Short mmCIF file of C-alpha atoms (C1' of nucleotides) in Angstrom, two decimals:
data_model
loop_
_atom_site.label_atom_id
_atom_site.label_comp_id
_atom_site.label_asym_id
_atom_site.label_seq_id
_atom_site.Cartn_x
_atom_site.Cartn_y
_atom_site.Cartn_z
CA MET U 1 -80.48 52.67 182.27
CA CYS U 2 -78.27 50.92 179.82
CA ASN U 3 -79.42 47.35 179.79
CA SER U 4 -76.77 45.37 178.02
CA ARG U 5 -78.71 42.14 177.76
CA GLY U 6 -81.52 41.68 175.32
CA VAL U 7 -82.62 44.09 172.67
CA THR U 8 -86.29 43.94 173.59
CA ASP U 9 -85.97 41.72 176.60
CA PRO U 10 -89.20 42.18 178.50
CA ILE U 11 -87.75 41.61 181.93
CA THR U 12 -85.43 44.41 182.90
CA GLU U 13 -83.45 43.55 185.98
CA PRO U 14 -84.13 42.52 189.55
CA ARG U 15 -85.20 38.89 189.50
CA ASN U 16 -85.49 36.39 192.22
CA ALA U 17 -83.51 33.17 192.48
CA ARG U 18 -86.13 31.03 190.79
CA SER U 19 -86.28 33.31 187.79
CA ARG U 20 -82.54 33.37 187.38
CA ARG U 21 -82.43 29.62 187.67
CA THR U 22 -85.01 29.19 184.93
CA ARG U 23 -83.33 31.67 182.66
CA THR U 24 -80.00 29.94 183.00
CA ALA U 25 -81.56 26.51 182.53
CA VAL U 26 -83.15 27.63 179.28
CA LEU U 27 -79.92 29.13 178.00
CA ALA U 28 -77.97 26.00 178.89
CA ALA U 29 -80.61 23.82 177.26
CA ALA U 30 -80.59 25.93 174.11
CA ARG U 31 -76.83 25.76 173.91
CA ALA U 32 -76.85 22.00 174.32
CA ILE U 33 -79.42 21.59 171.57
CA LEU U 34 -77.46 23.78 169.18
CA GLU U 35 -74.25 21.89 169.86
CA GLU U 36 -75.83 18.49 169.57
CA ARG U 37 -78.18 18.89 166.66
CA GLY U 38 -77.58 22.24 164.98
CA PRO U 39 -79.48 25.47 164.57
CA ALA U 40 -82.59 23.97 163.02
CA ALA U 41 -83.22 21.73 166.01
CA LEU U 42 -83.52 24.62 168.42
CA THR U 43 -87.23 25.20 168.95
CA MET U 44 -88.83 26.92 171.87
CA ALA U 45 -90.64 23.71 172.78
CA GLU U 46 -87.42 21.71 172.88
CA ALA U 47 -85.54 24.28 174.89
CA ALA U 48 -88.41 24.50 177.34
CA GLU U 49 -88.76 20.77 177.82
CA ARG U 50 -85.04 20.32 178.25
CA ALA U 51 -84.93 23.12 180.79
CA GLY U 52 -87.82 21.56 182.68
CA VAL U 53 -90.30 24.37 182.15
CA THR U 54 -93.20 25.00 179.81
CA ARG U 55 -92.91 26.63 176.46
CA ARG U 56 -94.88 29.56 177.75
CA ALA U 57 -92.36 30.16 180.51
CA VAL U 58 -89.57 30.56 178.00
CA TYR U 59 -91.50 33.44 176.49
CA LEU U 60 -91.56 35.09 179.91
CA HIS U 61 -87.78 35.38 179.67
CA PHE U 62 -87.19 35.75 175.95
CA SER U 63 -89.79 37.49 173.89
CA SER U 64 -88.84 35.58 170.76
CA ARG U 65 -86.63 32.83 169.49
CA THR U 66 -84.37 35.46 167.99
CA GLU U 67 -83.89 37.03 171.37
CA LEU U 68 -83.06 33.72 172.98
CA VAL U 69 -80.32 33.16 170.44
CA ILE U 70 -78.95 36.65 170.95
CA ALA U 71 -78.94 36.13 174.70
CA LEU U 72 -77.01 32.91 174.11
CA PHE U 73 -74.30 34.94 172.48
CA ASP U 74 -73.67 37.00 175.61
CA TYR U 75 -74.22 33.99 177.85
CA LEU U 76 -71.45 32.12 176.08
CA ALA U 77 -69.08 35.07 176.12
CA GLU U 78 -69.43 35.07 179.89
CA GLU U 79 -69.39 31.30 180.25
CA GLU U 80 -66.33 30.76 178.06
CA GLY U 81 -64.33 33.74 179.23
CA LEU U 82 -64.22 35.87 176.10
CA HIS U 83 -63.01 38.91 177.98
CA GLU U 84 -60.17 37.07 179.66
CA SER U 85 -59.11 35.40 176.40
CA VAL U 86 -58.82 38.75 174.64
CA ARG U 87 -57.15 40.43 177.59
CA ARG U 88 -54.13 38.19 177.20
CA VAL U 89 -53.46 39.77 173.82
CA TRP U 90 -52.85 43.20 175.33
CA GLN U 91 -50.64 41.81 178.05
CA ARG U 92 -48.00 40.79 175.54
CA PRO U 93 -44.83 42.90 175.53
CA ASP U 94 -44.93 43.89 171.86
CA SER U 95 -47.25 43.98 168.88
CA VAL U 96 -45.78 40.92 167.16
CA ALA U 97 -46.33 38.83 170.28
CA GLY U 98 -49.76 40.40 170.54
CA LEU U 99 -50.62 39.28 167.04
CA GLU U 100 -49.53 35.75 167.89
CA GLU U 101 -51.67 35.77 171.02
CA TRP U 102 -54.57 36.97 168.88
CA ALA U 103 -54.20 33.85 166.75
CA ARG U 104 -54.13 31.82 169.92
CA HIS U 105 -57.28 33.54 171.13
CA LEU U 106 -59.12 32.71 167.92
CA ALA U 107 -58.04 29.08 168.18
CA ARG U 108 -58.98 28.95 171.84
CA TYR U 109 -62.29 30.74 172.00
CA HIS U 110 -64.04 30.33 168.68
CA PRO U 111 -64.16 26.55 168.48
CA ARG U 112 -66.16 26.58 171.70
CA VAL U 113 -68.69 28.95 170.28
CA LEU U 114 -69.16 27.63 166.77
CA ALA U 115 -72.64 26.19 167.19
CA VAL U 116 -74.08 29.25 168.87
CA ASP U 117 -72.29 31.56 166.48
CA GLN U 118 -73.89 29.78 163.57
CA ALA U 119 -77.32 30.29 165.06
CA VAL U 120 -76.62 33.93 165.80
CA ARG U 121 -75.44 34.65 162.28
CA ARG U 122 -78.65 33.08 161.14
CA VAL U 123 -81.11 35.15 163.09
CA ARG U 124 -79.15 38.26 162.25
CA ASN U 125 -80.49 38.08 158.73
CA GLN U 126 -84.06 37.92 159.87
CA ASP U 127 -84.56 40.38 162.62
CA PRO U 128 -83.33 44.00 162.46
CA ASP U 129 -83.00 43.94 166.25
CA ALA U 130 -80.72 40.95 166.00
CA ALA U 131 -78.75 42.67 163.24
CA ARG U 132 -78.17 45.66 165.51
CA HIS U 133 -77.00 43.53 168.38
CA TYR U 134 -74.76 41.52 166.10
CA ARG U 135 -73.27 44.71 164.72
CA ARG U 136 -72.43 45.85 168.22
CA ALA U 137 -70.62 42.60 168.87
CA THR U 138 -68.65 42.73 165.63
CA GLU U 139 -67.76 46.36 166.22
CA SER U 140 -66.21 45.39 169.49
CA GLN U 141 -64.17 42.80 167.61
CA ARG U 142 -63.22 45.38 165.02
CA ALA U 143 -61.97 47.62 167.79
CA ASN U 144 -59.64 44.84 168.87
CA CYS U 145 -58.39 44.40 165.33
CA ARG U 146 -57.82 48.12 164.95
CA ARG U 147 -55.90 48.22 168.20
CA LEU U 148 -53.72 45.38 166.94
CA ALA U 149 -53.12 46.99 163.56
CA GLU U 150 -52.25 50.33 165.11
CA TRP U 151 -50.00 48.66 167.63
CA LEU U 152 -48.07 47.07 164.76
CA ALA U 153 -47.94 50.34 162.85
CA HIS U 154 -46.83 52.30 165.89
CA GLU U 155 -43.94 49.92 166.50
CA GLY U 156 -42.95 50.08 162.87
CA ARG U 157 -43.68 46.40 162.36
CA LEU U 158 -46.59 46.64 159.94
CA ALA U 159 -45.61 45.04 156.65
CA PRO U 160 -45.45 47.23 153.55
CA ALA U 161 -48.57 47.45 151.38
CA TRP U 162 -50.75 47.43 154.47
CA THR U 163 -52.19 50.47 156.16
CA ALA U 164 -53.64 50.41 159.65
CA ASP U 165 -57.07 50.60 158.01
CA SER U 166 -56.66 47.80 155.53
CA ALA U 167 -54.93 45.59 158.07
CA THR U 168 -57.78 46.22 160.49
CA ASP U 169 -60.32 45.15 157.89
CA MET U 170 -58.41 42.05 156.93
CA LEU U 171 -57.77 40.97 160.50
CA TRP U 172 -61.42 41.51 161.24
CA ALA U 173 -62.50 39.49 158.22
CA LEU U 174 -60.22 36.70 159.35
CA ILE U 175 -62.29 36.27 162.50
CA SER U 176 -64.44 34.02 160.42
CA SER U 177 -66.31 31.20 162.03
CA ASP U 178 -66.41 29.56 158.62
CA LEU U 179 -62.65 29.48 158.59
CA ILE U 180 -62.36 28.12 162.10
CA GLU U 181 -65.06 25.58 161.42
CA ALA U 182 -63.47 24.44 158.19
CA LEU U 183 -60.12 23.77 159.83
CA HIS U 184 -61.19 22.64 163.28
CA VAL U 185 -64.31 20.63 162.50
CA GLU U 186 -64.05 19.61 158.86
CA ARG U 187 -60.30 19.10 158.72
CA GLY U 188 -59.83 18.09 162.33
CA TRP U 189 -57.09 20.55 163.22
CA SER U 190 -56.33 20.68 166.92
CA GLU U 191 -56.42 23.93 168.83
CA ASP U 192 -52.62 24.03 168.78
CA GLN U 193 -52.36 23.38 165.07
CA LEU U 194 -54.95 26.04 164.47
CA ALA U 195 -53.19 28.57 166.67
CA GLY U 196 -49.84 27.80 165.11
CA HIS U 197 -50.89 28.09 161.50
CA LEU U 198 -53.02 31.15 162.08
CA ALA U 199 -50.13 32.82 163.87
CA LEU U 200 -47.86 31.87 161.00
CA MET U 201 -50.23 33.32 158.42
CA PHE U 202 -50.76 36.49 160.43
CA ARG U 203 -47.04 37.07 160.96
CA ARG U 204 -46.10 36.43 157.34
CA THR U 205 -48.94 38.59 156.12
CA PHE U 206 -48.85 41.56 158.44
CA VAL U 207 -45.43 41.74 160.07
CA ASP U 208 -42.56 43.49 158.36
CA PRO U 209 -39.52 41.22 158.91
CA ALA U 210 -37.19 44.18 158.43
CA GLY U 211 -38.85 46.33 161.05
CA VAL U 212 -36.69 46.40 164.23
CA ALA U 213 -35.34 42.85 164.07
CA GLY U 214 -33.51 43.27 160.79
CA SER U 215 -31.38 46.38 160.84
CA ALA U 216 -33.46 49.46 160.28
CA ALA U 217 -36.07 51.17 162.44
CA ALA U 218 -34.64 49.71 165.62
CA LYS U 219 -34.73 53.29 166.93
CA MET P 1 -76.90 7.89 134.10
CA CYS P 2 -75.14 10.32 136.29
CA ASN P 3 -77.60 13.08 136.91
CA SER P 4 -75.65 15.99 138.33
CA ARG P 5 -78.63 18.12 139.22
CA GLY P 6 -80.75 17.54 142.27
CA VAL P 7 -80.19 15.03 145.00
CA THR P 8 -83.73 13.77 145.02
CA ASP P 9 -85.02 15.80 142.11
CA PRO P 10 -88.18 14.01 141.06
CA ILE P 11 -87.90 14.92 137.41
CA THR P 12 -85.04 13.12 135.77
CA GLU P 13 -84.33 14.47 132.34
CA PRO P 14 -86.18 15.07 129.11
CA ARG P 15 -88.53 18.03 129.58
CA ASN P 16 -90.45 20.10 127.17
CA ALA P 17 -90.04 23.81 126.62
CA ARG P 18 -92.71 24.82 129.09
CA SER P 19 -91.14 22.82 131.86
CA ARG P 20 -87.68 24.23 131.29
CA ARG P 21 -89.09 27.75 131.19
CA THR P 22 -90.85 27.26 134.52
CA ARG P 23 -87.86 25.73 136.18
CA THR P 24 -85.63 28.58 135.13
CA ALA P 25 -88.21 31.16 136.13
CA VAL P 26 -88.44 29.70 139.62
CA LEU P 27 -84.67 29.58 140.01
CA ALA P 28 -84.32 33.17 138.83
CA ALA P 29 -87.10 34.27 141.14
CA ALA P 30 -85.55 32.48 144.09
CA ARG P 31 -82.21 34.05 143.40
CA ALA P 32 -83.72 37.51 143.19
CA ILE P 33 -85.55 37.07 146.48
CA LEU P 34 -82.39 35.89 148.23
CA GLU P 35 -80.40 38.80 146.91
CA GLU P 36 -83.01 41.38 147.71
CA ARG P 37 -84.30 40.26 151.07
CA GLY P 38 -82.12 37.48 152.41
CA PRO P 39 -82.52 33.77 153.11
CA ALA P 40 -85.51 34.06 155.43
CA ALA P 41 -87.60 35.78 152.76
CA LEU P 42 -87.35 32.87 150.37
CA THR P 43 -90.58 30.90 150.71
CA MET P 44 -92.02 28.56 148.16
CA ALA P 45 -95.07 30.79 147.85
CA GLU P 46 -92.97 33.87 147.09
CA ALA P 47 -90.79 32.10 144.59
CA ALA P 48 -93.87 30.68 142.87
CA GLU P 49 -95.70 33.97 142.66
CA ARG P 50 -92.63 35.78 141.39
CA ALA P 51 -92.09 33.10 138.77
CA GLY P 52 -95.71 33.36 137.69
CA VAL P 53 -96.70 29.85 138.66
CA THR P 54 -98.53 28.27 141.56
CA ARG P 55 -96.86 27.05 144.69
CA ARG P 56 -97.81 23.52 143.77
CA ALA P 57 -95.98 23.81 140.46
CA VAL P 58 -92.74 24.61 142.24
CA TYR P 59 -93.01 21.28 144.02
CA LEU P 60 -93.25 19.56 140.66
CA HIS P 61 -89.71 20.76 139.97
CA PHE P 62 -88.17 20.81 143.42
CA SER P 63 -89.37 18.32 145.96
CA SER P 64 -88.51 20.60 148.87
CA ARG P 65 -87.29 24.03 149.72
CA THR P 66 -83.91 22.54 150.50
CA GLU P 67 -83.69 21.11 147.04
CA LEU P 68 -84.58 24.40 145.43
CA VAL P 69 -81.74 26.07 147.27
CA ILE P 70 -79.31 23.32 146.30
CA ALA P 71 -80.37 23.63 142.69
CA LEU P 72 -79.73 27.36 142.94
CA PHE P 73 -76.15 26.56 143.79
CA ASP P 74 -75.54 24.76 140.51
CA TYR P 75 -77.69 27.22 138.60
CA LEU P 76 -75.49 30.09 139.74
CA ALA P 77 -72.27 28.23 139.02
CA GLU P 78 -73.46 27.92 135.44
CA GLU P 79 -74.92 31.42 135.24
CA GLU P 80 -71.86 33.15 136.67
CA GLY P 81 -69.22 31.09 134.93
CA LEU P 82 -67.60 29.31 137.86
CA HIS P 83 -65.82 26.86 135.61
CA GLU P 84 -64.34 29.55 133.39
CA SER P 85 -63.25 31.62 136.38
CA VAL P 86 -61.35 28.71 137.89
CA ARG P 87 -59.92 27.63 134.55
CA ARG P 88 -57.93 30.85 134.33
CA VAL P 89 -55.97 29.78 137.38
CA TRP P 90 -54.48 26.78 135.63
CA GLN P 91 -53.65 28.76 132.52
CA ARG P 92 -51.07 30.79 134.39
CA PRO P 93 -47.45 30.02 133.60
CA ASP P 94 -46.29 29.22 137.13
CA SER P 95 -47.67 28.42 140.56
CA VAL P 96 -47.10 31.87 142.02
CA ALA P 97 -49.06 33.47 139.22
CA GLY P 98 -51.65 30.73 139.69
CA LEU P 99 -52.02 31.60 143.33
CA GLU P 100 -52.55 35.24 142.41
CA GLU P 101 -55.18 34.28 139.88
CA TRP P 102 -56.85 32.18 142.56
CA ALA P 103 -57.18 35.30 144.70
CA ARG P 104 -58.61 37.09 141.69
CA HIS P 105 -61.07 34.25 141.17
CA LEU P 106 -62.30 34.49 144.75
CA ALA P 107 -62.72 38.23 144.41
CA ARG P 108 -64.48 37.86 141.08
CA TYR P 109 -66.81 34.94 141.61
CA HIS P 110 -67.78 34.84 145.26
CA PRO P 111 -69.24 38.31 145.66
CA ARG P 112 -71.79 37.40 143.00
CA VAL P 113 -72.85 34.32 144.86
CA LEU P 114 -72.94 35.53 148.43
CA ALA P 115 -76.70 35.55 148.91
CA VAL P 116 -77.25 32.10 147.49
CA ASP P 117 -74.22 30.74 149.29
CA GLN P 118 -75.63 31.95 152.57
CA ALA P 119 -78.87 30.11 151.91
CA VAL P 120 -77.03 26.96 150.86
CA ARG P 121 -74.88 26.91 153.96
CA ARG P 122 -78.08 27.22 155.92
CA VAL P 123 -79.96 24.29 154.50
CA ARG P 124 -76.84 22.18 154.70
CA ASN P 125 -77.30 22.02 158.46
CA GLN P 126 -80.83 20.76 158.20
CA ASP P 127 -80.99 18.17 155.52
CA PRO P 128 -78.53 15.28 155.19
CA ASP P 129 -79.12 15.31 151.45
CA ALA P 130 -78.13 18.93 151.33
CA ALA P 131 -75.10 18.20 153.43
CA ARG P 132 -73.99 15.53 150.99
CA HIS P 133 -74.42 17.80 148.01
CA TYR P 134 -72.61 20.60 149.79
CA ARG P 135 -69.76 18.28 150.63
CA ARG P 136 -69.41 17.35 146.98
CA ALA P 137 -69.17 20.99 146.07
CA THR P 138 -66.59 21.77 148.72
CA GLU P 139 -64.58 18.72 147.79
CA SER P 140 -64.32 20.03 144.30
CA GLN P 141 -63.01 23.26 145.76
CA ARG P 142 -60.59 21.37 147.95
CA ALA P 143 -59.28 19.60 144.87
CA ASN P 144 -58.48 23.00 143.40
CA CYS P 145 -56.70 24.03 146.57
CA ARG P 146 -54.72 20.83 146.64
CA ARG P 147 -53.71 21.29 143.04
CA LEU P 148 -52.51 24.80 143.88
CA ALA P 149 -50.59 23.68 146.96
CA GLU P 150 -48.93 20.85 145.09
CA TRP P 151 -48.10 23.11 142.20
CA LEU P 152 -46.29 25.42 144.60
CA ALA P 153 -44.52 22.52 146.29
CA HIS P 154 -43.51 21.00 142.98
CA GLU P 155 -41.95 24.25 141.82
CA GLY P 156 -40.15 24.60 145.13
CA ARG P 157 -42.04 27.77 145.96
CA LEU P 158 -44.01 26.59 148.98
CA ALA P 159 -42.96 28.59 152.01
CA PRO P 160 -41.30 26.76 154.90
CA ALA P 161 -43.52 25.49 157.72
CA TRP P 162 -46.21 24.55 155.22
CA THR P 163 -46.76 21.13 153.78
CA ALA P 164 -48.88 20.48 150.71
CA ASP P 165 -51.51 19.11 153.11
CA SER P 166 -51.62 21.98 155.56
CA ALA P 167 -51.46 24.55 152.76
CA THR P 168 -54.36 22.79 151.06
CA ASP P 169 -56.44 22.96 154.22
CA MET P 170 -55.65 26.58 154.86
CA LEU P 171 -56.29 27.67 151.28
CA TRP P 172 -59.54 25.77 151.37
CA ALA P 173 -60.57 27.39 154.65
CA LEU P 174 -59.81 30.77 153.16
CA ILE P 175 -62.56 30.25 150.59
CA SER P 176 -64.84 31.64 153.20
CA SER P 177 -67.96 33.50 152.21
CA ASP P 178 -67.87 35.12 155.61
CA LEU P 179 -64.51 36.59 154.80
CA ILE P 180 -65.55 37.82 151.37
CA GLU P 181 -68.78 39.20 152.76
CA ALA P 182 -67.03 41.00 155.60
CA LEU P 183 -64.65 42.78 153.25
CA HIS P 184 -66.82 43.28 150.19
CA VAL P 185 -70.19 44.01 151.76
CA GLU P 186 -69.50 45.21 155.30
CA ARG P 187 -66.28 47.11 154.59
CA GLY P 188 -67.07 48.05 151.02
CA TRP P 189 -63.90 46.74 149.42
CA SER P 190 -64.03 46.73 145.63
CA GLU P 191 -63.33 43.59 143.64
CA ASP P 192 -59.86 44.93 142.81
CA GLN P 193 -59.02 45.79 146.39
CA LEU P 194 -60.21 42.38 147.45
CA ALA P 195 -58.20 40.59 144.79
CA GLY P 196 -55.11 42.63 145.56
CA HIS P 197 -55.13 42.13 149.30
CA LEU P 198 -56.04 38.47 149.09
CA ALA P 199 -53.22 37.93 146.61
CA LEU P 200 -50.88 39.76 148.92
CA MET P 201 -51.88 37.66 151.89
CA PHE P 202 -51.65 34.41 149.92
CA ARG P 203 -48.22 35.24 148.53
CA ARG P 204 -46.76 36.37 151.85
CA THR P 205 -48.24 33.35 153.60
CA PHE P 206 -47.59 30.52 151.18
CA VAL P 207 -44.80 31.56 148.80
CA ASP P 208 -41.18 31.08 149.73
CA PRO P 209 -39.40 34.26 148.60
CA ALA P 210 -36.11 32.37 148.40
CA GLY P 211 -37.45 29.61 146.17
CA VAL P 212 -36.15 30.02 142.58
CA ALA P 213 -35.87 33.80 142.59
CA GLY P 214 -33.38 33.88 145.44
CA SER P 215 -30.64 31.37 144.95
CA ALA P 216 -31.60 27.87 146.05
CA ALA P 217 -34.03 25.32 144.66
CA ALA P 218 -34.00 26.81 141.18
CA LYS P 219 -33.89 23.39 139.67
"C1'" DT Z 1 -105.03 19.69 112.64
"C1'" DT Z 2 -105.91 16.65 115.96
"C1'" DC Z 3 -104.99 14.52 119.96
"C1'" DC Z 4 -102.17 12.62 123.88
"C1'" DG Z 5 -99.89 13.23 127.89
"C1'" DA Z 6 -96.86 15.95 130.61
"C1'" DA Z 7 -97.09 20.16 133.00
"C1'" DC Z 8 -99.80 23.23 135.47
"C1'" DT Z 9 -103.98 24.98 138.32
"C1'" DA Z 10 -107.27 24.97 142.13
"C1'" DC Z 11 -108.43 23.60 146.44
"C1'" DA Z 12 -108.04 21.05 150.54
"C1'" DC Z 13 -105.54 19.19 154.34
"C1'" DA Z 14 -102.09 17.62 157.93
"C1'" DA Z 15 -98.16 18.80 160.63
"C1'" DC Z 16 -95.45 21.91 162.97
"C1'" DA Z 17 -93.37 26.33 164.73
"C1'" DT Z 18 -94.02 30.91 166.43
"C1'" DG Z 19 -96.15 34.05 169.33
"C1'" DT Z 20 -100.20 35.77 172.22
"C1'" DG Z 21 -104.15 35.69 175.59
"C1'" DA Z 22 -106.25 34.70 179.92
"C1'" DA Z 23 -107.27 32.22 184.11
"C1'" DG Z 24 -105.51 29.35 187.58
"C1'" DT Z 25 -101.46 27.52 190.63
"C1'" DT Z 26 -97.08 27.61 193.12
"C1'" DG Z 27 -93.48 29.16 195.92
"C1'" DA Z 28 -90.08 32.57 197.72
"C1'" DT Z 29 -90.08 36.48 200.72
"C1'" DG Z 30 -91.60 40.07 203.50
"C1'" DC Q 1 -99.32 33.53 206.29
"C1'" DA Q 2 -100.45 36.58 202.83
"C1'" DT Q 3 -98.76 38.46 198.63
"C1'" DC Q 4 -97.14 38.76 194.09
"C1'" DA Q 5 -94.01 37.51 190.64
"C1'" DA Q 6 -93.07 33.39 188.27
"C1'" DC Q 7 -94.90 29.48 186.33
"C1'" DT Q 8 -98.66 26.28 184.34
"C1'" DT Q 9 -102.47 25.09 181.40
"C1'" DC Q 10 -105.17 25.48 177.63
"C1'" DA Q 11 -106.69 27.82 173.68
"C1'" DC Q 12 -106.02 30.30 169.51
"C1'" DA Q 13 -104.24 32.90 165.34
"C1'" DT Q 14 -100.89 32.85 161.81
"C1'" DG Q 15 -97.52 31.34 158.53
"C1'" DT Q 16 -94.80 27.73 156.23
"C1'" DT Q 17 -93.87 23.23 154.50
"C1'" DG Q 18 -95.26 19.34 152.06
"C1'" DT Q 19 -98.92 16.10 150.08
"C1'" DG Q 20 -103.32 14.55 147.75
"C1'" DT Q 21 -106.61 14.79 144.05
"C1'" DA Q 22 -109.40 16.21 140.33
"C1'" DG Q 23 -109.58 19.16 136.58
"C1'" DT Q 24 -107.33 22.27 132.82
"C1'" DT Q 25 -103.89 23.83 129.41
"C1'" DC Q 26 -100.38 23.63 126.31
"C1'" DG Q 27 -96.30 21.58 123.64
"C1'" DG Q 28 -95.23 18.53 120.26
"C1'" DA Q 29 -95.60 14.42 117.55
"C1'" DA Q 30 -98.52 11.73 114.37
#
DNA sequence: TTCCGAACTACACAACATGTGAAGTTGATG
DNA sequence: CATCAACTTCACATGTTGTGTAGTTCGGAA
């Protein structure tokens, strides 16, 4: 009933092996094109040729270019282990460690997704369907940020001048592909450098140094 | 000799009143379209019609859509007082106040430029000319960030774990339209809220609380 | 005021991308 | 081995970019 894949994806579910193979081949081809030559280079004809099928066949799987790009989003999340990367955050013993792991997650996952993310953000501004799907994805990210902010607040580690709400918003805004791209691609920061400096910024910004560790609020 | 306008702008300089009027009308029309209906809605035909000229006339001023968008970038910088907004940063008495004014600048200028900026970032990935022009613009911004970082370092106020280099990169990455858009548009933060929280984050992240005010490094 | 030329119009055209239609072909699966 | 979904092939409509060319208008200088 609740199909989590495409917004208007024509094909609903049970597919045979050949169909799945084609679908995956197209997605992989599209990803490769985006990563090699950017969002503008991704045409249906190119993706088809590279996947070894005809242009018409692509439309049997994705009713529009927009939908292909949206499907790429979910495809990559699966392929690159988004869920697992985020799960590590909640496995940390306390909120401060969680925040650090969050920085690590951003540095680990987002660089692998930059090209597709760029394309997704692009179609979002064209198609209302895409906008809706994109909103769902960002809301899930916001939920993570809220959980982090409330974790900090609950442990008395949220720095003064922040509320759980404002910290949520700011953390969420800091999941910016622009930011990751600027540092990782333009400035050549390694994943470790990225993780380290993000963690540093997050801790200095959001963590109250006096909470617990200092003297007060230790319970 | 050094024409700062278009990259391949066919028309070099002296123009009569009619020409200047048309050029401005097209730029204003393009801006309005971007702000009302997003990057995808900006076609040469639309911009022409809205400016009250023919599509062909637009090509007499801007040799391509890409170039129109790039020209918009400079047009807006002029129109919205980019130079003046940045100048206030350097008028502040010390680096910490400068950093705060920088946050204020981001909150003041960037929300007014979001739509055009989105379009610019888009064409940058298509046209090498656009990429070059974009790089020039961002390098100018990087110079500002470097000046800020070195100001802090010179006054002994740069927080530990940052170097002038890494602080420059991070400050530069934080000029992210994504970030501004997320907070201002998506989350509805006002310009004041934005300025305040950005300033807070910048200070906590980059300013050494012990420098000068505390006890050490006062000289 | 006249007149020149730059700026603009009108129309036509090529190239390319998206998306759809419809008839034929292939291949996995019962 | 027959069936049917998946795929191919070819054709077409539409929209956008960018260029070519001949004619028209308007600003500004003589």
